[in-house]
Short mmCIF file of C-alpha atoms and ligand atoms in Angstrom, two decimals:
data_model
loop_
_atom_site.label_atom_id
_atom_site.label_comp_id
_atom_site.label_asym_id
_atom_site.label_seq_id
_atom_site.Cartn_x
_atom_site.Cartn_y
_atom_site.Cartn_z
CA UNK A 1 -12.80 4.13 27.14
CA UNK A 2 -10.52 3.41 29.99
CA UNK A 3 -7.15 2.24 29.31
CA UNK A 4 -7.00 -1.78 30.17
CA UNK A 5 -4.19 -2.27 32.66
CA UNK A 6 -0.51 -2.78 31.97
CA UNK A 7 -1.34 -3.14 28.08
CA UNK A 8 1.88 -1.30 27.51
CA UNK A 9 3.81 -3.85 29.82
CA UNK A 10 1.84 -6.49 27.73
CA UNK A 11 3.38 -5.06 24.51
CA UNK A 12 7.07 -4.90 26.16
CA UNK A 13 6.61 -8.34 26.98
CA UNK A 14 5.69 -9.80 23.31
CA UNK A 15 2.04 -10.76 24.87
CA UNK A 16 -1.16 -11.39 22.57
CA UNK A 17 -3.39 -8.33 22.57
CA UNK A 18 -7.34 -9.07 22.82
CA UNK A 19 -9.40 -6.62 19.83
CA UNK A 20 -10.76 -4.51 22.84
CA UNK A 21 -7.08 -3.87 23.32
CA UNK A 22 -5.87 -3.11 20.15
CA UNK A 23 -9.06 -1.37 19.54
CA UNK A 24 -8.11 0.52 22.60
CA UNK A 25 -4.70 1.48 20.87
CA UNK A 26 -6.31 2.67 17.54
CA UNK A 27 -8.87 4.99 19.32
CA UNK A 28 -6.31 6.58 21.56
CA UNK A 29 -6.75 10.48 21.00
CA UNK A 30 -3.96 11.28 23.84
CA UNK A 31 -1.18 13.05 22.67
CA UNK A 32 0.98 11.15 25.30
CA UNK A 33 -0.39 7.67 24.44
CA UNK A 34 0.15 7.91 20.88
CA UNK A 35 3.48 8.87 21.57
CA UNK A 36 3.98 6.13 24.11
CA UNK A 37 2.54 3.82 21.24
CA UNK A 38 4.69 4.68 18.21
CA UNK A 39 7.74 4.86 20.63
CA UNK A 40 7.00 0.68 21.19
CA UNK A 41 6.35 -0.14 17.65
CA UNK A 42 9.58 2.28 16.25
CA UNK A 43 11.21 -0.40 18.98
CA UNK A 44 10.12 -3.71 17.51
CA UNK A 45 10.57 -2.41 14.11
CA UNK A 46 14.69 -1.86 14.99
CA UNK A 47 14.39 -5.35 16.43
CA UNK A 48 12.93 -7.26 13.58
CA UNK A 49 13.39 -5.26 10.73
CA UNK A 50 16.24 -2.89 11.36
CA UNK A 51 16.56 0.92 10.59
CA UNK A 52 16.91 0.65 6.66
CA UNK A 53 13.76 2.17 3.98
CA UNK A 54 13.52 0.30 0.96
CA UNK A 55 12.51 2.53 -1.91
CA UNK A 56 10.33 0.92 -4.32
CA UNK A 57 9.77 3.05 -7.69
CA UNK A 58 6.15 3.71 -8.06
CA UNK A 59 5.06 3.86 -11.67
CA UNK A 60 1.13 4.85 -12.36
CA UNK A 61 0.50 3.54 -16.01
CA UNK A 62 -2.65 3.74 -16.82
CA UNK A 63 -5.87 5.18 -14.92
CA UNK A 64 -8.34 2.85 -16.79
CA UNK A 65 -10.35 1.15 -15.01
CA UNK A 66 -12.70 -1.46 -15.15
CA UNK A 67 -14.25 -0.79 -11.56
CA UNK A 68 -16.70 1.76 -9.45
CA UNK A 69 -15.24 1.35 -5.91
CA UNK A 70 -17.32 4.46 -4.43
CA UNK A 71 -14.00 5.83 -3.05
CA UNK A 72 -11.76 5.97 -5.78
CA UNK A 73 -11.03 9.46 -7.94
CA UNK A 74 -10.41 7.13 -11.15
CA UNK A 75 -13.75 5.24 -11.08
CA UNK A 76 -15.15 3.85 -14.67
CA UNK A 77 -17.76 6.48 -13.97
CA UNK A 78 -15.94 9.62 -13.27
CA UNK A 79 -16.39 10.72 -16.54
CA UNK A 80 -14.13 13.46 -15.86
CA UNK A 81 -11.09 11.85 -15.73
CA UNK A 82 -8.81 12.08 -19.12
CA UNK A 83 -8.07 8.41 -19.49
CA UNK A 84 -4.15 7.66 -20.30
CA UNK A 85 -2.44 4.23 -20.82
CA UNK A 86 1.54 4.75 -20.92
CA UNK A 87 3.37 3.35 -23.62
CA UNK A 88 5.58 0.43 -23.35
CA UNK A 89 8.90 2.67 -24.13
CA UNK A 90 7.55 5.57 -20.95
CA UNK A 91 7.20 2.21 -18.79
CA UNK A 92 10.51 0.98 -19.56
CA UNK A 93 12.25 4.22 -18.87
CA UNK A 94 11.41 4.86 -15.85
CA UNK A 95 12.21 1.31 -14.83
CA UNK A 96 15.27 1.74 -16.14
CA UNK A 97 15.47 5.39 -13.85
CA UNK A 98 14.71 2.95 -11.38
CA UNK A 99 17.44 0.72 -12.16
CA UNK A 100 20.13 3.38 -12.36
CA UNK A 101 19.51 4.83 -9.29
CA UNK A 102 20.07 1.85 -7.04
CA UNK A 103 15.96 1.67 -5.94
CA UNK A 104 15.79 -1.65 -6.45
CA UNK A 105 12.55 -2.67 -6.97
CA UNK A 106 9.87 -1.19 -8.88
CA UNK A 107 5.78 -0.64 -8.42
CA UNK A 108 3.64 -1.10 -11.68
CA UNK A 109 0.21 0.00 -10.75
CA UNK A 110 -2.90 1.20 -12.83
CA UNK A 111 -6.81 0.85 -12.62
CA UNK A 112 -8.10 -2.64 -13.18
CA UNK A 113 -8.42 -4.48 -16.63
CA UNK A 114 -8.69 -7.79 -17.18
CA UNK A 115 -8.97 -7.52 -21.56
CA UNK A 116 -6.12 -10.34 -23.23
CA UNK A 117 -4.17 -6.67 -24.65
CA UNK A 118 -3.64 -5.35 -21.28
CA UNK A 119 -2.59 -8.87 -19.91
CA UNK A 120 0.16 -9.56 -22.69
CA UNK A 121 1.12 -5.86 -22.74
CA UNK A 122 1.40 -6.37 -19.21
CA UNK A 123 3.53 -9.57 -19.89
CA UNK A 124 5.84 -8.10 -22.34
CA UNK A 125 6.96 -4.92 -19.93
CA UNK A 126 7.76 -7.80 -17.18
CA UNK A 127 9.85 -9.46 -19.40
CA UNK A 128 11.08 -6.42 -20.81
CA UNK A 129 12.38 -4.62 -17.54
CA UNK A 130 14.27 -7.89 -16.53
CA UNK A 131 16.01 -8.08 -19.53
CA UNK A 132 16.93 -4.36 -18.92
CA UNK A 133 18.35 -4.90 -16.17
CA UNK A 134 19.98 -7.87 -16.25
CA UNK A 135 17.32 -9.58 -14.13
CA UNK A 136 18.33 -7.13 -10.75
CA UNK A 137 15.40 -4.67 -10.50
CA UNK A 138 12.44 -6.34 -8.04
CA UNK A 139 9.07 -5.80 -9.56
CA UNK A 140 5.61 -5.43 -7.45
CA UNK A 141 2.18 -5.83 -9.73
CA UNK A 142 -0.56 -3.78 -8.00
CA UNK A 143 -3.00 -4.63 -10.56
CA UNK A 144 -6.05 -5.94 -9.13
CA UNK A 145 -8.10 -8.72 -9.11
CA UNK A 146 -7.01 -11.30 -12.33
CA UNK A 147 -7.52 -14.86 -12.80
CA UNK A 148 -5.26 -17.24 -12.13
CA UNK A 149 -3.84 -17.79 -15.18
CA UNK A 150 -3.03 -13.89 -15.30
CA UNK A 151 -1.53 -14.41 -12.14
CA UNK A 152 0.80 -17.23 -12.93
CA UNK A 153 1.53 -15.65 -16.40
CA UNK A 154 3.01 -12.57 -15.04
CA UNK A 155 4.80 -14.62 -12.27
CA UNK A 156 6.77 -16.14 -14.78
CA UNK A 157 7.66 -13.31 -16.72
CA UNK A 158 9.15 -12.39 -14.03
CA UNK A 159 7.24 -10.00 -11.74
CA UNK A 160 7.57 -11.71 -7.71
CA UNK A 161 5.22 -9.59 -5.61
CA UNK A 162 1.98 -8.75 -5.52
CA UNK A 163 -0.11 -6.15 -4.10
CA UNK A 164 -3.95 -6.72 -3.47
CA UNK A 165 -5.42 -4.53 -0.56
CA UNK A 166 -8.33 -6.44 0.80
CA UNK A 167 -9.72 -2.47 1.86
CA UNK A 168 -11.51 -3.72 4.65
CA UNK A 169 -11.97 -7.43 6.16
CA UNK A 170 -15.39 -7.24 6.98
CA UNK A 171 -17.94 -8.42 4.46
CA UNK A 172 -20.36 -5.56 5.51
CA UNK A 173 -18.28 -2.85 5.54
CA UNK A 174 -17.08 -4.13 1.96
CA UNK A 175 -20.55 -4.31 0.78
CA UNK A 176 -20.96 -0.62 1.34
CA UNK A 177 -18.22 0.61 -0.46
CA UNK A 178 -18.41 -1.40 -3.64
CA UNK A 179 -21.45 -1.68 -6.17
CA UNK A 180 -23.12 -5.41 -6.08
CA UNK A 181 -21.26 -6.85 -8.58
CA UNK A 182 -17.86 -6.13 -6.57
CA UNK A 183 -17.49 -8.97 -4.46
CA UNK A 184 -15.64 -9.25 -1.24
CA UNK A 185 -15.07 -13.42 -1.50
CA UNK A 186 -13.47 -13.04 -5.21
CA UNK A 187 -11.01 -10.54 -3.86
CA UNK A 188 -10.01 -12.89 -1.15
CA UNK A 189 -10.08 -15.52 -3.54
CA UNK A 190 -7.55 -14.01 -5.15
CA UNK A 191 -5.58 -12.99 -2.66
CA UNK A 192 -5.24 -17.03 -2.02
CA UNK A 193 -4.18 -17.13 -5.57
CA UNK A 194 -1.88 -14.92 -5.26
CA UNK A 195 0.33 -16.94 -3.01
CA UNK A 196 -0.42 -20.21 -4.11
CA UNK A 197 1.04 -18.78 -7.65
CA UNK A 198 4.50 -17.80 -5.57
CA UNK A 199 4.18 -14.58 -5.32
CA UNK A 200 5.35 -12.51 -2.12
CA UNK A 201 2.17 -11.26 -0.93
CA UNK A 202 0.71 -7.75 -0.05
CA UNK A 203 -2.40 -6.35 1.48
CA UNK A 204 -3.72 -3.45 3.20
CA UNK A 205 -6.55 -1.71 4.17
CA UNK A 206 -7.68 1.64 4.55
CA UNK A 207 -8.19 3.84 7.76
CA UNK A 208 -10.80 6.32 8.60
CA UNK A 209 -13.71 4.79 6.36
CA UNK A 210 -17.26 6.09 6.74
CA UNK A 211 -18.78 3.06 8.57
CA UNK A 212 -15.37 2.38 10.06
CA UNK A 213 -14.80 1.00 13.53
CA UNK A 214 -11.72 0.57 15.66
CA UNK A 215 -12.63 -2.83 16.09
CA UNK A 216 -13.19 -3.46 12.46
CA UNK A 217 -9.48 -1.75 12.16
CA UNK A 218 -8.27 -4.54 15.01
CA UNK A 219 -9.98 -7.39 12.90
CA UNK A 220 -8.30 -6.08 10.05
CA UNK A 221 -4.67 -6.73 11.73
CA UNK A 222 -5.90 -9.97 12.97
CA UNK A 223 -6.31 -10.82 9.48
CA UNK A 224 -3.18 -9.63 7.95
CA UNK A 225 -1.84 -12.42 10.31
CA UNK A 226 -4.32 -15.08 9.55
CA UNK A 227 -3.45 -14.76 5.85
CA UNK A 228 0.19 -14.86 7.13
CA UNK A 229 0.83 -11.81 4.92
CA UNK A 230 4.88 -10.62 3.59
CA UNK A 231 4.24 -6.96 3.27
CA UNK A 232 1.30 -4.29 4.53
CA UNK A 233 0.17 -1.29 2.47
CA UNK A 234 -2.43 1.21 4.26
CA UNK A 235 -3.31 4.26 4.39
CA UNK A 236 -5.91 6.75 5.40
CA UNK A 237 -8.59 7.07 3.31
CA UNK A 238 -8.63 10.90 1.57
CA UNK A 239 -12.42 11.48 -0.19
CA UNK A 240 -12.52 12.54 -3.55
CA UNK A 241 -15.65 15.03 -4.56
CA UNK A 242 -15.73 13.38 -7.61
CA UNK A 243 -17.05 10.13 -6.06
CA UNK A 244 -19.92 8.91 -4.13
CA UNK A 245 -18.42 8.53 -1.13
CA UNK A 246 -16.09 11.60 -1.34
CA UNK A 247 -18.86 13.74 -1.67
CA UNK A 248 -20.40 12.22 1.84
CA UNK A 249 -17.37 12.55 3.74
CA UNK A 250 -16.72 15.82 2.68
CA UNK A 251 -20.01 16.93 3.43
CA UNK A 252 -18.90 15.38 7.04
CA UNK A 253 -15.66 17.93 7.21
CA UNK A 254 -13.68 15.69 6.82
CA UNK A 255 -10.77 15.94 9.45
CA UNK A 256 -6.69 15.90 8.25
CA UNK A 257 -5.06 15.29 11.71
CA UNK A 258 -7.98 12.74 13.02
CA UNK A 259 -7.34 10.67 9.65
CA UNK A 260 -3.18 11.22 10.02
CA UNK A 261 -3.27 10.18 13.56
CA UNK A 262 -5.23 6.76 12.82
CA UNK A 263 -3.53 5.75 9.93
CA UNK A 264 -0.05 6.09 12.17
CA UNK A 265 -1.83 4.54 14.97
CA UNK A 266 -2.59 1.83 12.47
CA UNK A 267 1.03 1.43 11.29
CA UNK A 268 2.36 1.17 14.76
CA UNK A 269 -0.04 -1.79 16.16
CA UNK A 270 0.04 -3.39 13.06
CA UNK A 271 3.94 -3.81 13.31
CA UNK A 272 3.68 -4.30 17.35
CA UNK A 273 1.89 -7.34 15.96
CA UNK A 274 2.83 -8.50 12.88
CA UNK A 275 6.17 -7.87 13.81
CA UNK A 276 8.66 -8.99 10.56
CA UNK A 277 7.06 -8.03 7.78
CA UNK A 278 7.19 -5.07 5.63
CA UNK A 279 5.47 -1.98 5.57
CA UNK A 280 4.74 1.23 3.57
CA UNK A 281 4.63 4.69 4.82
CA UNK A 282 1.89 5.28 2.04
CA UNK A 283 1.99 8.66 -0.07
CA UNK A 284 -1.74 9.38 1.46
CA UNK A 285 0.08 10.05 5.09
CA UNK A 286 2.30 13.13 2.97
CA UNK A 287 -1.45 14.04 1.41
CA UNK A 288 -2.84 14.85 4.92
CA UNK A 289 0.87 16.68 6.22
CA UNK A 290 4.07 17.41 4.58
CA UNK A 291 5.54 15.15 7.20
CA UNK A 292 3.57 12.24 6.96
CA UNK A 293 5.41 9.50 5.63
CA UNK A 294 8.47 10.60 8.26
CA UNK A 295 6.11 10.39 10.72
CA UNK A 296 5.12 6.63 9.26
CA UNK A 297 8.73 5.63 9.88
CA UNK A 298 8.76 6.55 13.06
CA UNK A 299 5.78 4.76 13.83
CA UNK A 300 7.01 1.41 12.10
CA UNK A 301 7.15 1.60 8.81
CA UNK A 302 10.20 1.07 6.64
CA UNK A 303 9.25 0.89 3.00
CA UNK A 304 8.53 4.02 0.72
CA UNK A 305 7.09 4.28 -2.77
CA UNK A 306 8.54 7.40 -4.43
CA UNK A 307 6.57 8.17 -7.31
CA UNK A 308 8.65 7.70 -10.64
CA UNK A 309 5.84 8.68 -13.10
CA UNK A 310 6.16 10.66 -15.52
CA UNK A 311 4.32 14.04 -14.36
CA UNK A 312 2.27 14.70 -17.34
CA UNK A 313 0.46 11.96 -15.93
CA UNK A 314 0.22 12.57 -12.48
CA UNK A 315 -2.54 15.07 -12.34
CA UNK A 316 -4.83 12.18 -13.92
CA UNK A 317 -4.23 9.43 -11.40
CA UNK A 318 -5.63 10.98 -8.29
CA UNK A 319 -7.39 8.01 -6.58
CA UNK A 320 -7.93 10.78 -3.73
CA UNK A 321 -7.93 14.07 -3.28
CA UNK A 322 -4.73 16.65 -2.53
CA UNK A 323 -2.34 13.95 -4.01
CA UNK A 324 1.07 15.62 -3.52
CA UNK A 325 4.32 16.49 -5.67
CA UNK A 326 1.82 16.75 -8.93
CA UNK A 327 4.58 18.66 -10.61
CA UNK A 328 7.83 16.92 -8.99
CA UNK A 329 9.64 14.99 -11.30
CA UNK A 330 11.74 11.39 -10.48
CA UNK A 331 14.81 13.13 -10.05
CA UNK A 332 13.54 15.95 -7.78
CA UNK A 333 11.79 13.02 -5.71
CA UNK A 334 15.05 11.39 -5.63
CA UNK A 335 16.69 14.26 -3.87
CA UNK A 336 13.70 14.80 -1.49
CA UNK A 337 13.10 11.67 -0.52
CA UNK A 338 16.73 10.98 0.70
CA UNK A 339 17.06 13.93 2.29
CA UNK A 340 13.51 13.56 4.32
CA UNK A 341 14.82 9.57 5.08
CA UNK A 342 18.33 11.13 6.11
CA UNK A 343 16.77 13.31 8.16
CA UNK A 344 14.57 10.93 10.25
CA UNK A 345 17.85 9.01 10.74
CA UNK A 346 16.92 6.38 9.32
CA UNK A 347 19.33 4.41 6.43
CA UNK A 348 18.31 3.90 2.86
CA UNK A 349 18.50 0.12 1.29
CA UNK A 350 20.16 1.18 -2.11
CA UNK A 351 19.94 -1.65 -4.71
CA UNK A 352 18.18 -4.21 -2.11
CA UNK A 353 14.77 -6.11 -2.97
CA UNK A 354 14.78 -5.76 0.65
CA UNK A 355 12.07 -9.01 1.25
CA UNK A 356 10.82 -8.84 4.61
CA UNK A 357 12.24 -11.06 7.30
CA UNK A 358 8.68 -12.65 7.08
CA UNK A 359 8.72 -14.03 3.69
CA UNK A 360 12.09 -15.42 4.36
CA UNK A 361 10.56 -17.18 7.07
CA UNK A 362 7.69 -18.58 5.33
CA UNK A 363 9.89 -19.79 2.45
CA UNK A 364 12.37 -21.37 4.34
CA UNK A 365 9.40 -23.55 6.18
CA UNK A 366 8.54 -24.55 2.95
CA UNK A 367 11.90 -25.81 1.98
N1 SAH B 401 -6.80 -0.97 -9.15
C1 SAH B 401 -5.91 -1.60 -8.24
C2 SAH B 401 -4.70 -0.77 -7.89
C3 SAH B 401 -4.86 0.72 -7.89
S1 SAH B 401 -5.82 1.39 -6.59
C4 SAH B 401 -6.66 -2.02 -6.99
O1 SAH B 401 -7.70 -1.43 -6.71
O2 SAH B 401 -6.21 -2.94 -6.32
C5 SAH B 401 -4.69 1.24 -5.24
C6 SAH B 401 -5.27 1.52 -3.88
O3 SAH B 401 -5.66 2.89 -3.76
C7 SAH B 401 -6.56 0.79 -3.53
O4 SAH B 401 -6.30 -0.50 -3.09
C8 SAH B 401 -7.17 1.68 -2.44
O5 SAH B 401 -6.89 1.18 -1.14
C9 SAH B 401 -6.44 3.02 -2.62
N2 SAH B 401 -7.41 4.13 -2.76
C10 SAH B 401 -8.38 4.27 -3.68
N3 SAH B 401 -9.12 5.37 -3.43
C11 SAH B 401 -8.61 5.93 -2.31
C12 SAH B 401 -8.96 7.08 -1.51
N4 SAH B 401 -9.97 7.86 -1.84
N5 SAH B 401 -8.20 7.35 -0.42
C13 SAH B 401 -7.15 6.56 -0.09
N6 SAH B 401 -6.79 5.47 -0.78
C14 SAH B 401 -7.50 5.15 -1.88
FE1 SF4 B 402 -10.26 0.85 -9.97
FE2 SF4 B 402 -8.54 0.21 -7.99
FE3 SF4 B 402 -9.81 2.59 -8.05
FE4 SF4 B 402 -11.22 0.39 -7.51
S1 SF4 B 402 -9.53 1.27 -6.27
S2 SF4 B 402 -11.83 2.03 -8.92
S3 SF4 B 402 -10.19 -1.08 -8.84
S4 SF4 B 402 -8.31 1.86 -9.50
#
């Protein structure tokens, strides 16, 4: 495709980009482009966001799930996953690592179950890490689809963001990554529910789908602003053998640098156009090169999720394939992730929730 004129004037003067433009952007295979491209978005990052990476404590605690999304290494029906639920007392120590060493806000994310035990354990570790910490560390639910009730339950105990990737905003595409009975309009139902309840809200998609289009990846942006969304986490999709679409895309050779390149391409327009709201350099980037979530900085990210679980576990959560630092504890990850940050030259947000200039915005209309 042939580059539409002065789009990268356009971007350096704030105007609206068409989809066959930002499509444009996301299929750009150029070397020089790309570079051209992150250079922009690392630009409007500084000028909304600033230079500082909020850390937010990832902890895995459980890998049962309730769901069959054809992509995902802990599927109910990979039967050869070892299940795991962490107890209450591995939950709260790691939050309390957390705590300790200034990350500020924590990540509690597991498979999806919607039983009345899981919800009031659930409940009870919310209420429990506040209390812990004298009501300072952040906490982010990334536990899938719940009613409202659940929603509004947790809220109050104490948890104040949630993450809900929408994985892809077109019905179709949806449809062929999900069984029947997964349906597209309850997860955007709940995304609305999810904000109505108070929450700061997350989504996300990923890149590099079988199916996949760079327009679908443009109408994906176009929704993130639409559902006037507080915080973006994407990344490329990785197949797992062990699932039914892992085992297609594999089959495909499925290509590292193609995938890292889109989902940074992704990162960059996404900020270009969203502008001030948050956004992870995902742990699937560092799957597909040591330098990946670097690299996602540069491009216009500025939140990481260092994983604080406890690695006995880590081998069993593998939604994809090649997930890295199996064996590196929360310390170790400590250490490696500030000097990688450091290194980028980039500044670290010690003890910050670090809410995105967005949300502020939003709430402040409200008031
Ligand atoms: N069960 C919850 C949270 C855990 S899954 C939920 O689904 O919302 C968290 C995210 O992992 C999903 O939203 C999905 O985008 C991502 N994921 C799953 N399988 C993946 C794969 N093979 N490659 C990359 N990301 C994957
Ligand atoms: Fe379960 Fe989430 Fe994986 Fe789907 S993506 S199978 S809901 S853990």
């Amino acid at each position: 495709m042939e580059m539409p004129e002065n789009i990268f004037e356009k971007i350096d003067g704030g105007g609206e980009l068409s989809i066959g433009e930002t499509a444009f952007l996301l299929g750009m295979q150029e070397k020089s482009g790309m570079e051209i491209l992150f250079r922009k978005a690392y630009a409007v990052k500084l000028k909304n966001v600033g230079n500082k990476v909020y850390l937010r404590g990832l902890i895995e605690l459980s890998n049962i799930c309730e769901k069959n999304c054809y992509y995902c290494g802990i599927r109910k029906s990979n039967t050869l996953n070892k299940r795991y639920m962490m107890t209450e007392e591995e939950i709260l120590k790691a939050a309390i690592w957390a705590y300790e060493n200034k990350y500020g806000s924590i990540v509690l994310q597991s498979g999806e179950r919607t039983d009345e035990t899981f919800i009031n354990f659930i409940e009870n570790i919310i209420k429990n890490i506040k209390k812990a910490s004298g009501g300072k560390l952040g906490i982010t639910l990334c536990l899938g689809e719940q009613t409202e009730e659940t929603y509004r339950k947790w809220f109050e105990a104490g948890a104040h963001r949630y993450l809900l990737r929408i994985e892809t905003s077109n019905r179709e595409l949806y449809g062929k990554l999900h069984p029947a009975d997964h349906s597209f309009d309850k997860r955007l139902k709940c995304l609305e529910l999810i904000k109505k309840t108070g929450y700061q809200i997350g989504t996300g998609v990923m890149t590099g789908l079988p199916f996949q289009t760079f327009e679908n990846l443009a109408e994906d942006i176009l929704f993130f602003k639409k559902m006037d969304i507080d915080m973006i986490g994407m990344g490329p999709y990785i197949p797992h053998k062990d699932t039914p679409l892992g085992v297609r895309a594999l089959h495909e050779n499925f290509d590292k640098k193609y995938a890292l390149e889109l989902g940074l391409k992704m990162i960059a327009v996404t900020r270009i156009v969203l502008k001030d709201v948050n956004i992870a350099a995902t742990t699937a980037l560092q799957a597909l090169n040591d330098k990946g979530r670097e690299m996602g900085l540069m491009a216009g990210a500025n939140v990481i999720m260092p994983n604080i679980t406890d690695t006995k576990y880590r081998a069993a959560y593998q939604l994809y394939q090649d997930k890295p630092c199996l064996d590196e504890n929360a310390s170790l990850c400590r250490e490696c992730i500030k000097k990688r940050i450091e290194e980028t030259g980039e500044s670290i947000g010690y003890d910050e929730w670090g809410d995105s200039p967005h949300f502020r915005s939003r709430r402040n209309d409200k008031n």
